Short mmCIF file of C-alpha atoms in Angstrom, two decimals:
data_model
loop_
_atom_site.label_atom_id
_atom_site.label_comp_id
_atom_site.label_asym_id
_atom_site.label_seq_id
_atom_site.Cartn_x
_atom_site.Cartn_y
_atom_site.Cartn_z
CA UNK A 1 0.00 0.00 0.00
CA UNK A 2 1.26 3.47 -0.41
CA UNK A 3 2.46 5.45 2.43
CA UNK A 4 2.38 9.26 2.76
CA UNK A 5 5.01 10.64 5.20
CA UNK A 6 2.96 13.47 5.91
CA UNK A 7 5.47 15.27 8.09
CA UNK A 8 8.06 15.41 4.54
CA UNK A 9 5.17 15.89 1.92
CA UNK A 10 5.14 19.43 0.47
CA UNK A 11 1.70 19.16 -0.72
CA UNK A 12 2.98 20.13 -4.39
CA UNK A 13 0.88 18.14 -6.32
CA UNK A 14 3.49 15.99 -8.73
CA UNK A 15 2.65 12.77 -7.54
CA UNK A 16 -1.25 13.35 -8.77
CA UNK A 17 -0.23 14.51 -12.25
CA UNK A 18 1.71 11.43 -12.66
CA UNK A 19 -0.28 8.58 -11.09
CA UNK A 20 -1.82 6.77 -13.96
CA UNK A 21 -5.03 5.71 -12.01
CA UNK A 22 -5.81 9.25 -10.61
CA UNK A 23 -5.96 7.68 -7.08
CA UNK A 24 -4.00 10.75 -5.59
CA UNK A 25 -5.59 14.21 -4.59
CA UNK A 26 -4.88 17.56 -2.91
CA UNK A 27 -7.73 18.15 -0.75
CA UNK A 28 -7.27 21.58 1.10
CA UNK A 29 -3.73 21.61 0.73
CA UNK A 30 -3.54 17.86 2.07
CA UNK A 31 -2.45 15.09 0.19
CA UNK A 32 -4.94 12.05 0.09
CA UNK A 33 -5.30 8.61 -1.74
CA UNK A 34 -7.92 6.80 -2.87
CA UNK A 35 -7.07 3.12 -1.91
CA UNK A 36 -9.63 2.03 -4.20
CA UNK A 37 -7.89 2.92 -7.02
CA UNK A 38 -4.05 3.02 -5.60
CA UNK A 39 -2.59 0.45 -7.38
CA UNK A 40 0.87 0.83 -5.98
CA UNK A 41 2.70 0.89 -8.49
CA UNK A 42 5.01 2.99 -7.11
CA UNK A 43 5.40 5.82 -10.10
CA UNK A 44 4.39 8.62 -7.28
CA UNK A 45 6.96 8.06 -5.20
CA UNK A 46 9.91 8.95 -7.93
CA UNK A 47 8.08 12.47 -8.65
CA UNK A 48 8.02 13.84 -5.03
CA UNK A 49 11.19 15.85 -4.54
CA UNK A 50 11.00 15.35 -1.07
CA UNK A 51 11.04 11.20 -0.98
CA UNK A 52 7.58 11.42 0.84
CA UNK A 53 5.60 8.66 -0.37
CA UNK A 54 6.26 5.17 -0.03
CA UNK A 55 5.38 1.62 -1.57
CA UNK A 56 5.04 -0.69 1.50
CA UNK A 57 3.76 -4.01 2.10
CA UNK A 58 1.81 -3.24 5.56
CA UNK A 59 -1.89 -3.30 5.05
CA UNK B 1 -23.19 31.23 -4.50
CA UNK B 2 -25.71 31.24 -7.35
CA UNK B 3 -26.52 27.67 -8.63
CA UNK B 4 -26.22 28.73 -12.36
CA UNK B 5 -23.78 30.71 -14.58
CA UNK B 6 -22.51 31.20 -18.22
CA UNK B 7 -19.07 30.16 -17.04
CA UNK B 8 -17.69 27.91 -14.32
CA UNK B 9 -13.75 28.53 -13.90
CA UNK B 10 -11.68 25.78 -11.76
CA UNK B 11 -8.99 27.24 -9.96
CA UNK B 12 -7.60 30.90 -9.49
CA UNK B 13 -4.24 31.07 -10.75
CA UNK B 14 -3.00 33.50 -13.34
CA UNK B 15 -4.88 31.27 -16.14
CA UNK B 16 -8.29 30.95 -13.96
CA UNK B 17 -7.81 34.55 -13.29
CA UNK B 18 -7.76 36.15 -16.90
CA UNK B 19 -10.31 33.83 -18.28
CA UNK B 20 -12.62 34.95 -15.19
CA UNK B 21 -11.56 38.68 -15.80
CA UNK B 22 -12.40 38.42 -19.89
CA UNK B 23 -15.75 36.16 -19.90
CA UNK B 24 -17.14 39.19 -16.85
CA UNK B 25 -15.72 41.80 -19.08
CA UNK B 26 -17.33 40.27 -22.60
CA UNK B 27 -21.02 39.99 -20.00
CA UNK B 28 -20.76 36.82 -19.32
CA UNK B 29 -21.91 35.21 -15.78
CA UNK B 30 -18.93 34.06 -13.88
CA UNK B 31 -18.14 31.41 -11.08
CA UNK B 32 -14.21 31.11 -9.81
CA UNK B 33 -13.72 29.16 -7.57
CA UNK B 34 -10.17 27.94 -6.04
CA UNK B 35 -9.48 25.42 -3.17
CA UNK B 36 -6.91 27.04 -1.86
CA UNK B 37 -7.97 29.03 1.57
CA UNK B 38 -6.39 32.34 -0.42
CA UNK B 39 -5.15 33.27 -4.17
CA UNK B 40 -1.84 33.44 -4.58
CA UNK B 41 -0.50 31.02 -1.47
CA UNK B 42 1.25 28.79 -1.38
CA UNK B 43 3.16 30.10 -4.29
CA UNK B 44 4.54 27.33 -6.65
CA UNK B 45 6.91 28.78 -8.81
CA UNK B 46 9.75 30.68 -9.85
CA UNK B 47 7.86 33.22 -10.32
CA UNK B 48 9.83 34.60 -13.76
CA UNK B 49 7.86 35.69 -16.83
CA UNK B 50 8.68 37.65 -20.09
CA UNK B 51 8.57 41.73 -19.91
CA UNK B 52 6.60 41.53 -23.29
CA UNK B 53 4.33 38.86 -22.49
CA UNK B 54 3.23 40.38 -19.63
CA UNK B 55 2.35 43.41 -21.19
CA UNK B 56 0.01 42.04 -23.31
CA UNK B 57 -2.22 41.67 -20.44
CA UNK B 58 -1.97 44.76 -18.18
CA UNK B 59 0.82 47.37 -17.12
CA UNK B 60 3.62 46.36 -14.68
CA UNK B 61 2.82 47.74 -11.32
CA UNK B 62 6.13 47.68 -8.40
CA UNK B 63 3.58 46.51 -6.26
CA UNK B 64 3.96 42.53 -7.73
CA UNK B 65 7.45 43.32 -9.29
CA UNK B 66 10.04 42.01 -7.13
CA UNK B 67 12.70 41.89 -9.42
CA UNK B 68 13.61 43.67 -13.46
CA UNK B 69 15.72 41.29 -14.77
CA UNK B 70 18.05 42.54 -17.55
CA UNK B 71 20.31 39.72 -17.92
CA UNK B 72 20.42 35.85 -18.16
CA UNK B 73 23.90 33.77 -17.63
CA UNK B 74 23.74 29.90 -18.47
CA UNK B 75 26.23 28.40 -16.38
CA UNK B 76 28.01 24.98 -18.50
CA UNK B 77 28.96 22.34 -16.14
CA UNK B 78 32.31 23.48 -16.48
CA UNK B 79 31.57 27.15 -15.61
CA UNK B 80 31.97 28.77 -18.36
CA UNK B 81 29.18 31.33 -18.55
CA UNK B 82 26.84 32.16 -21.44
CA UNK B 83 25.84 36.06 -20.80
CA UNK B 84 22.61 37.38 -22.99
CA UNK B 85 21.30 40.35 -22.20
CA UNK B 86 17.91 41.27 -22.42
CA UNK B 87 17.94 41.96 -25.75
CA UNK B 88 19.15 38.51 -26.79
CA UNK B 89 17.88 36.22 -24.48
CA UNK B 90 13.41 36.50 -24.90
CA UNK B 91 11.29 35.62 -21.79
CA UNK B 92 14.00 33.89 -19.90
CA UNK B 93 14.51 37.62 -18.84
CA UNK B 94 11.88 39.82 -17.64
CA UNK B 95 10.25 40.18 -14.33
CA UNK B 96 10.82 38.33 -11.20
CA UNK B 97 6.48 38.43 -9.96
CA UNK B 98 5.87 38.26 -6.28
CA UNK B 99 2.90 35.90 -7.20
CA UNK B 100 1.12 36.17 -3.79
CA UNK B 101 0.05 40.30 -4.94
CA UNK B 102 0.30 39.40 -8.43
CA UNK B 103 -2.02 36.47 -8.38
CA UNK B 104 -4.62 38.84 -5.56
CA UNK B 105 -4.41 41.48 -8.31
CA UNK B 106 -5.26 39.28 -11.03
CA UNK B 107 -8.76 38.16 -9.50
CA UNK B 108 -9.52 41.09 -7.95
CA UNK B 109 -9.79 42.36 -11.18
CA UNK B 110 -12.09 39.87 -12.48
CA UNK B 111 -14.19 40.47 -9.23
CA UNK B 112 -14.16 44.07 -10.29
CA UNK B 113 -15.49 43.04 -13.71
CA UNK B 114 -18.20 40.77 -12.20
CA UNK B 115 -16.88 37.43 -11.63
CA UNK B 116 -17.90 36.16 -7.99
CA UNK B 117 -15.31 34.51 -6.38
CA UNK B 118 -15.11 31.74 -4.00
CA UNK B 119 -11.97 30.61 -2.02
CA UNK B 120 -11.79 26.94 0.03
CA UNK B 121 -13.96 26.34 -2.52
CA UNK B 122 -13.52 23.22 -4.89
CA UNK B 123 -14.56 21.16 -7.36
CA UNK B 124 -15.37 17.32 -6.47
CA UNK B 125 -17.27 16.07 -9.20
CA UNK B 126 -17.79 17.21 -12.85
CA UNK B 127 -21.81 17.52 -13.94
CA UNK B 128 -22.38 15.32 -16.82
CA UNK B 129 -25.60 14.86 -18.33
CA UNK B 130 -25.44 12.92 -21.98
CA UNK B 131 -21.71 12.99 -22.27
CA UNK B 132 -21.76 17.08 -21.74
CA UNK B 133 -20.01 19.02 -19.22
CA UNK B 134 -22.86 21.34 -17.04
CA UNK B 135 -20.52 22.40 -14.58
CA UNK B 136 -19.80 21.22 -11.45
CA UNK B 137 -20.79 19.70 -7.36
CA UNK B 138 -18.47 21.69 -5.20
CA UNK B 139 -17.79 21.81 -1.89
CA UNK B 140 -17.79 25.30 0.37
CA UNK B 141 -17.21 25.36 4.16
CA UNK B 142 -17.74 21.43 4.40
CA UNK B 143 -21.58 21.88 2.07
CA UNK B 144 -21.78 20.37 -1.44
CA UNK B 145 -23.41 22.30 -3.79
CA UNK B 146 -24.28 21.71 -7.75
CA UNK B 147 -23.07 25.02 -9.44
CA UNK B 148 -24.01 24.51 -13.07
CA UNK B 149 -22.57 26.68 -16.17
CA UNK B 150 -23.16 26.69 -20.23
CA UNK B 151 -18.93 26.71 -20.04
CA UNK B 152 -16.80 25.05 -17.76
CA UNK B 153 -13.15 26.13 -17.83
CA UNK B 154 -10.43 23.75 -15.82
CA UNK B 155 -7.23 25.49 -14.74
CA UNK B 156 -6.76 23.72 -12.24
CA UNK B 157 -2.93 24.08 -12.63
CA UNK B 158 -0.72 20.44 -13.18
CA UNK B 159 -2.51 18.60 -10.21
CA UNK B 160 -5.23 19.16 -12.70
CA UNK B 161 -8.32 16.30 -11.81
CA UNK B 162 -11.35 18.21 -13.39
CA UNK B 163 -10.24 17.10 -17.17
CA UNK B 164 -9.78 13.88 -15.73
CA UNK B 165 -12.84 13.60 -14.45
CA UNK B 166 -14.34 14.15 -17.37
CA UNK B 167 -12.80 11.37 -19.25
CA UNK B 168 -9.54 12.68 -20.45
CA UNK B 169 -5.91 11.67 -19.30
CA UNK B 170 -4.21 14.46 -18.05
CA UNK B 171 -1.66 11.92 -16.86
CA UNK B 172 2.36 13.04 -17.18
CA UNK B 173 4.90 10.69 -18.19
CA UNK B 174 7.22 10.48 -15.43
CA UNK B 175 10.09 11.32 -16.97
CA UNK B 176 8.35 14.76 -18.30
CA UNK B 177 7.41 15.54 -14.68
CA UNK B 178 9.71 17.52 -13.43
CA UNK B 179 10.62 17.25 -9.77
CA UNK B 180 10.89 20.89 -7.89
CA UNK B 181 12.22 22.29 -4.74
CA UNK B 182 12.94 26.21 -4.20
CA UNK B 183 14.19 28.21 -1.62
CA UNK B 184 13.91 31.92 -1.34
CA UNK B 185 17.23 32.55 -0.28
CA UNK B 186 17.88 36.23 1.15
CA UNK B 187 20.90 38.30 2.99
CA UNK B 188 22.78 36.82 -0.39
CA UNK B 189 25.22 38.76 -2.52
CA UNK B 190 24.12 37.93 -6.11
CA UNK B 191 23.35 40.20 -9.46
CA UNK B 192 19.80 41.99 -8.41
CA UNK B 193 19.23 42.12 -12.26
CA UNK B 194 20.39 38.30 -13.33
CA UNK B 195 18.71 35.42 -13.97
CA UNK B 196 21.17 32.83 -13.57
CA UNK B 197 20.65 29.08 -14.92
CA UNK B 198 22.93 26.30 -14.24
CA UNK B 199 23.25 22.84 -16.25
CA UNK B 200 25.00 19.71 -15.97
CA UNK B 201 24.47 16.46 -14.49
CA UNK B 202 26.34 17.45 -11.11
CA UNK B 203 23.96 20.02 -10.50
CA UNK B 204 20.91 19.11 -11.67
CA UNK B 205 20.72 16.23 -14.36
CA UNK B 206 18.43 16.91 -17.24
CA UNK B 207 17.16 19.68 -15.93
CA UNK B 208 18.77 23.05 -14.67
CA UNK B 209 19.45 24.99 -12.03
CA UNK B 210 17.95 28.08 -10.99
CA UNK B 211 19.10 31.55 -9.25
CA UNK B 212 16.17 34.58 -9.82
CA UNK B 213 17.17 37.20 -8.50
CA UNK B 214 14.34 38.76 -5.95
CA UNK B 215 15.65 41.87 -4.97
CA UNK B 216 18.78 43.67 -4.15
CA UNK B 217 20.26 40.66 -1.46
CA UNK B 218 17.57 37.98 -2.13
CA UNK B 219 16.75 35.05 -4.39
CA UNK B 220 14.68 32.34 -5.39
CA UNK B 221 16.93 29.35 -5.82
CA UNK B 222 15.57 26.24 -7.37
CA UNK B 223 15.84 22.87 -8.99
CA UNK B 224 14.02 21.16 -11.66
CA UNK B 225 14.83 17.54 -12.15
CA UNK B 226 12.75 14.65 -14.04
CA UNK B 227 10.83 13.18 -12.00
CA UNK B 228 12.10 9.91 -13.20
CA UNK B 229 15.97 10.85 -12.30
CA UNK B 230 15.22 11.23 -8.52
CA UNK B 231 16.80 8.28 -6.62
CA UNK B 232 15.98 7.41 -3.20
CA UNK B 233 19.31 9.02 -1.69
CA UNK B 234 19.76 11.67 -4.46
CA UNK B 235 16.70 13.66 -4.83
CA UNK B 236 15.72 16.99 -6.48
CA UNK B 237 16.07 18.75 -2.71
CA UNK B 238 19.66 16.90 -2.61
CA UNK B 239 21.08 18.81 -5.18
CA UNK B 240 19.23 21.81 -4.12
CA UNK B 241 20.91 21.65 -0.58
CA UNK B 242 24.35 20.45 -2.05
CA UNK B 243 24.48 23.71 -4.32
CA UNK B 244 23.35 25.65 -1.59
CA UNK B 245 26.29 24.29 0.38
CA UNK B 246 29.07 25.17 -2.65
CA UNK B 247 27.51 29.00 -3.32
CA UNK B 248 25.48 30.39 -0.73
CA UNK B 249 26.59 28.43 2.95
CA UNK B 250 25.39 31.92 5.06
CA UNK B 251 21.95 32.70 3.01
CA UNK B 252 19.06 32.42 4.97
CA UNK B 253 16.12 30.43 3.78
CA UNK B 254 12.85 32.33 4.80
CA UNK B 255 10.65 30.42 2.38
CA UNK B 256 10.90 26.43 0.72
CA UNK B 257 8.39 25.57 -1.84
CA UNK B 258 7.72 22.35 -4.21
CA UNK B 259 5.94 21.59 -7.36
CA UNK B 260 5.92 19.46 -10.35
CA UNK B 261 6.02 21.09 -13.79
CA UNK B 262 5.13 19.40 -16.86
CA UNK B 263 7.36 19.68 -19.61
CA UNK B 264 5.35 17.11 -22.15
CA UNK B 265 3.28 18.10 -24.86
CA UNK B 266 0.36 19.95 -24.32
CA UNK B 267 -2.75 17.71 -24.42
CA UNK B 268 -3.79 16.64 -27.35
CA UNK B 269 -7.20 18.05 -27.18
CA UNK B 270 -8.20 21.14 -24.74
CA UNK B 271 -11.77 21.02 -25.08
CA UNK B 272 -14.57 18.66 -24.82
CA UNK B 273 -18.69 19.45 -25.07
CA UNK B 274 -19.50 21.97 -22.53
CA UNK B 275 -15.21 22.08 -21.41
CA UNK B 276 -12.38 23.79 -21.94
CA UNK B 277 -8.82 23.28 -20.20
CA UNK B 278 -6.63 26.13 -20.05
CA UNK B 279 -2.74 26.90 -18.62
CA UNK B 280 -0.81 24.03 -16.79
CA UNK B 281 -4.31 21.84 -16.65
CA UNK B 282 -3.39 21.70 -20.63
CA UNK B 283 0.08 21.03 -20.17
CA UNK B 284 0.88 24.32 -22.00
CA UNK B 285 4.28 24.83 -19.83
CA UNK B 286 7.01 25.60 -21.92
CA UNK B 287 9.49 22.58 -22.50
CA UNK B 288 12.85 24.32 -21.83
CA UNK B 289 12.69 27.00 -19.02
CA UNK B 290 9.31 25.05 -17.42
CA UNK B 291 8.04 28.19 -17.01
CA UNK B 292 4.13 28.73 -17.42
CA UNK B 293 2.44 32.21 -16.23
CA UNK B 294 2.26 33.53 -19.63
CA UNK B 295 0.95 30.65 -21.48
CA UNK B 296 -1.66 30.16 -18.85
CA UNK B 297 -2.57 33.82 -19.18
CA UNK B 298 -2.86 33.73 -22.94
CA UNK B 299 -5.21 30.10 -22.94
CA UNK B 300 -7.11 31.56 -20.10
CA UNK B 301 -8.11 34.92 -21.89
CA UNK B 302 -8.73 33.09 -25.19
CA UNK B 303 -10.75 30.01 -23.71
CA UNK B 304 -13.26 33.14 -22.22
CA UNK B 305 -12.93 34.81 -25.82
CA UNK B 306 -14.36 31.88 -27.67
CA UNK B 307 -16.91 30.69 -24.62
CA UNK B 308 -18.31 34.24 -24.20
CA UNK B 309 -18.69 33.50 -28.59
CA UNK B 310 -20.42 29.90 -28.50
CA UNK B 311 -22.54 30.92 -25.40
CA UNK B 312 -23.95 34.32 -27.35
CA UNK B 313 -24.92 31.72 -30.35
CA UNK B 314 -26.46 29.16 -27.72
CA UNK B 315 -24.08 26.35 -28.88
CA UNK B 316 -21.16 24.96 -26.44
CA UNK B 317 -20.71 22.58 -27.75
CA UNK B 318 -17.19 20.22 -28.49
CA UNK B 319 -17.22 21.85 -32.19
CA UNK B 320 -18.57 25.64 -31.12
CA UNK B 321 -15.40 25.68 -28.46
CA UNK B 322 -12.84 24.13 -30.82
CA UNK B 323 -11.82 27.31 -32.58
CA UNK B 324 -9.70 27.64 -29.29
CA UNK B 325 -7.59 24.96 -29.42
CA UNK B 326 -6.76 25.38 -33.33
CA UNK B 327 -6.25 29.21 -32.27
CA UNK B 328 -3.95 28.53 -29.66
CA UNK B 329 -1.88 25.26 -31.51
CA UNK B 330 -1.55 27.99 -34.83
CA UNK B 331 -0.41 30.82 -32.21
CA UNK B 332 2.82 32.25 -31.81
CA UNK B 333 2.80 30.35 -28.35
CA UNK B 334 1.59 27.01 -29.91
CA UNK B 335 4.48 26.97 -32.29
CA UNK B 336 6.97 27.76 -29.81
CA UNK B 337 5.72 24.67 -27.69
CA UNK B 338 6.53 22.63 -30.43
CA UNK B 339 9.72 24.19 -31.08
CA UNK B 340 10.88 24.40 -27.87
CA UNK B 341 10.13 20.88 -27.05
CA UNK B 342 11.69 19.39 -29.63
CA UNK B 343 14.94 21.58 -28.72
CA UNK B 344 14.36 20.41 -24.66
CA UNK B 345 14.55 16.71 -26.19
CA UNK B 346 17.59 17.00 -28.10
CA UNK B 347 19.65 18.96 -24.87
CA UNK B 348 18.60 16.28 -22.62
CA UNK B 349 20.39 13.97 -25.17
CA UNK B 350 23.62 16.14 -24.34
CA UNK B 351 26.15 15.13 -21.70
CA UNK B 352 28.23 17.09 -20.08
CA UNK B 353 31.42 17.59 -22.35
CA UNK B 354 29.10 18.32 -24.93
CA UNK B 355 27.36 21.11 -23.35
CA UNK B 356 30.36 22.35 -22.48
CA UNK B 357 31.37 22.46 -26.08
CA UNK B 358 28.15 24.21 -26.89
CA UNK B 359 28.92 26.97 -24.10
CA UNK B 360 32.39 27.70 -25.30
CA UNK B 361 31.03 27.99 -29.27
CA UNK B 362 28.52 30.07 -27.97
CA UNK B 363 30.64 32.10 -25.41
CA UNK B 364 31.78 35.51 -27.53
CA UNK B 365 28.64 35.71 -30.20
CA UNK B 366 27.29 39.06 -31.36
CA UNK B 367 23.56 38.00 -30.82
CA UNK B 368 22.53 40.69 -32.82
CA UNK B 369 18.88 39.72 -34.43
CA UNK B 370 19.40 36.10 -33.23
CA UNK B 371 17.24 33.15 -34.29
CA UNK B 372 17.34 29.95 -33.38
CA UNK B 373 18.19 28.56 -36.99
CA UNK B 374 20.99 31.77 -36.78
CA UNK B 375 22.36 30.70 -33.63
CA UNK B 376 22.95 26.82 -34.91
CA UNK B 377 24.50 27.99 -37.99
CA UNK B 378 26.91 30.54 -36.14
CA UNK B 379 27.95 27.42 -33.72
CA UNK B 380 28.71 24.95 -36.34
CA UNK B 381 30.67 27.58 -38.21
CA UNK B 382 32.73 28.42 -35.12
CA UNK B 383 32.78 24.53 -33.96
CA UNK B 384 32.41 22.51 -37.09
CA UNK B 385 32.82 19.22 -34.31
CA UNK B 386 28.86 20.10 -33.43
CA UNK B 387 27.95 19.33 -36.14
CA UNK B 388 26.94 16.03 -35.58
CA UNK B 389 25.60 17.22 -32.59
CA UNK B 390 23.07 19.44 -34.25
CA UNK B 391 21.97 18.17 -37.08
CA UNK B 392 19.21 16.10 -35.93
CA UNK B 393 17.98 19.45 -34.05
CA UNK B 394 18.42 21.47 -37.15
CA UNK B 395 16.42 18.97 -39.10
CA UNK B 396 13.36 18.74 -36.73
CA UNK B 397 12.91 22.18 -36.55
CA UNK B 398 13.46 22.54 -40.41
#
C-alpha cells in the first residue's frame, strides 16, 4: 500500500499529475489517496522531490 | 453562490484569473472558484515571466514586481558562462512576480469586472448529463453544492483532476514531470538584475538549475529535475541543498516551496462538449525553461474569448469551443511549444562535455537579431565538431 510521510510531503501536487489511475488528490492543501484505485505501483513516489511517499507491504 | 452561470472557472491562478476577468468583461456570468484558503498562497513557482508577455495583459505595477531582470547567464557544467542580455535572451529575462500580490491582483480584477469569487472552494465532481459538461458539485465550508454553467473552464494548474474527471488523461509521463524544490534565499550577494541558470548532471541532471534574483540581497533558488531521475538518496532537494552548500553556505532560507512542472506536450485536445482546459491543466508549460504564467494567461483569456462567442450563439458545444484549441496550436505560443520541445529533447540527449562544447562555441557571439536557426549555424561555423551534434535538431525544426 502506499504510504504518505505526511510530516516530509510538500503538498505540491506531482505525484497526482503522474499517477496513472488518478488515485491521488490535494484536498485543502492535504495530500490524500484513494485506496480504491491506488494500485501501488510505485510511479508517485519517484516524482516527489521530497522522498515522501512510499510503496510498503503493511496493510 | 448562485446555482447557475454562463461560465464555471476551476482554480484561481493567473490562467483561472484572466479567463474569469475576460468572460465578466465580454457579459458573461462568472463562477471562480479555487481550493486554496487564499489566491496566490502557497506560491509554486519561480515566479519569472517575459517583460513583453506580460504586457500584453496589463501594465507592470512595483507593487507585484520584485525583481527587473536585464540579464540571463547559463552556467556549462564546467563554468563557463553564457551572458545574454535582455535583448538577446526572450522571456528567460523579464520580471521576477511576487505571485502572492500578483495572483490577488489578477482576480480582484475579475471580481471588479463581475466574476464572484469563491476561495476553500472546490470542485469534487464534474456535472455530466449525456456525455456534456454542465458544470460542477463543489464543496464550500464542508456543504456540497451543484453550481451549473453553459462553459466550464479547468485550470486547475498540473494537479489538474477536473479534465480527468471528465474522461480525459491528463496523466504526465514520469520522466516529463519535473521534480521541484525552491528556496527563497535572502541576505545573499548575487546580481539583483540576473537570472542565472545552471546545467549539468552534477547540478541538476536533465534539468537546470535556478538563481532569480528577488531583490537587491535575495533570491529564489531552485531545482528542476525529471521526475524519473530522482533516486531514493539523491533527490531533487539533494542537489538543491548540495548547491546551496558550494555558493550560498550563510543565506538564509525564509521560504521552501515544491511543485511538479510538466514539460510534455500539451494535451492533445483542450476542449470537450460543454469544457475547456486552459494553462498548466493543458500542459501548456514551456518545454525548456518550465516556465508557465504567460501561457496560462494567454489560454485563459482566449478560452473566455471563444466561450463568451459559442454561449452568445447558444451552442457549447465540443465543435462551437474548438476554434480555441486550433487558435492557440496555430499561435505564436503554440508553435513555440513545439519548437521548444523538440529543442528540450535534443539537450537532454547532451552530456556534459558536450554542453560544455556548446557553451564555449557560444561564449563571444554578437547575438545581434538572433534566431534559433541563426544561432545553430553561427555554432557549427565556429565549432564545425557540433555538427553532428546538431543536425538532428536542425532537421526537426526545419
Amino acid at each position: 500500500m502506499l504510504n504518505i510521510h505526511r510530516e516530509i510531503c510538500g503538498y505540491c501536487g506531482a505525484c497526482v499529475s503522474v499517477c496513472p489511475e488518478g488515485a491521488l488528490e490535494l484536498i485543502d492543501a492535504w495530500l490524500s489517496v484513494d485506496e480504491s484505485l491506488c494500485i501501488a505501483c510505485g510511479i508517485c513516489t519517484k516524482a516527489c522531490p521530497l522522498g515522501a511517499l512510499e510503496v510498503t507491504d503493511e496493510e | 453562490m448562485k446555482s447557475d452561470y454562463d461560465i464555471l472557472v476551476i482554480g484561481g491562478g493567473p490562467g483561472g484569473a484572466l479567463a474569469a476577468w475576460t468572460a465578466a468583461r465580454s457579459g458573461c456570468t462568472v463562477c471562480l472558484i479555487e481550493k486554496r484558503p487564499a489566491i496566490g498562497v502557497p506560491v509554486r513557482c519561480a515566479e519569472g515571466v517575459g517583460k513583453e508577455l506580460l504586457r500584453e495583459y496589463m501594465d507592470p505595477d512595483p507593487r507585484w514586481i520584485s525583481a527587473d531582470i536585464r540579464r540571463a547567464r547559463i552556467v556549462a557544467p564546467d563554468g563557463t558562462a553564457v551572458e545574454l542580455d535582455e535583448r538577446k535572451a526572450g522571456a528567460e529575462v523579464g520580471y521576477v512576480l511576487d505571485r502572492k500580490i500578483f495572483d490577488r491582483e489578477l482576480v480582484w480584477k475579475a471580481s471588479e469586472a463581475g466574476a464572484d469569487v469563491f476561495v476553500k472552494t472546490r470542485a469534487v465532481a464534474p456535472i455530466i448529463e449525456e456525455g456534456v459538461v454542465k458544470g460542477a458539485t463543489v464543496e464550500f465550508c464542508g456543504e456540497r453544492k451543484d453550481i451549473r454553467a453553459k462553459v466550464t473552464i479547468a485550470a486547475d494548474g498540473v494537479e489538474s483532476k477536473f479534465a480527468r474527471w471528465c474522461g480525459i488523461d491528463t496523466t504526465v509521463p514520469l520522466r516529463e514531470m519535473m521534480s521541484c524544490i525552491q528556496y527563497l534565499v535572502t541576505d545573499i550577494d548575487i546580481d539583483p538584475h540576473s537570472n542565472d541558470f545552471y546545467l549539468g548532471s552534477d547540478v541538476a541532471p536533465e534539468g537546470y538549475l535556478w538563481v532569480f534574483a528577488k531583490g537587491e540581497r535575495s533570491a529564489n533558488i531552485g531545482i528542476g529535475i525529471p521526475a524519473s531521475k530522482n533516486r531514493p538518496e539523491m533527490r531533487a532537494k539533494h542537489y538543491l541543498n548540495r548547491f546551496m552548500k558550494e555558493h550560498y553556505p550563510d543565506g538564509k532560507i525564509i521560504e521552501c516551496i515544491f511543485g511538479g512542472d510538466p514539460v510534455c506536450r500539451p494535451l492533445p485536445c483542450t476542449v470537450s462538449d460543454g469544457l475547456m482546459i486552459i494553462g498548466d491543466a493543458a500542459r501548456v508549460v514551456d518545454p525548456i525553461t518550465g516556465g508557465g504564467i504567460g501561457n496560462a494567461m494567454y489560454t485563459g483569456r482566449l478560452a473566455a474569448e471563444i466561450a463568451a462567442r459559442a454561449i452568445s450563439a447558444g451552442d457549447t458545444s465540443k465543435e462551437a469551443l474548438m476554434p480555441y484549441d486550433t487558435e492557440w496550436r496555430t499561435s505564436k505560443m503554440g508553435k513555440t511549444l513545439e519548437r521548444n520541445y523538440k529543442v528540450k529533447e535534443f539537450f537532454i540527449t547532451l552530456n556534459d562535455e558536450k554542453l560544455n562544447d556548446l557553451a564555449r562555441s557560444i561564449e563571444g557571439i554578437n547575438f545581434s537579431d538572433i534566431t534559433v536557426m541563426g544561432l545553430l549555424t553561427e555554432i557549427i561555423k565556429r565549432n564545425p565538431k557540433m555538427l553532428i551534434e546538431l543536425k538532428g535538431l536542425t532537421n526537426a525544426l526545419k
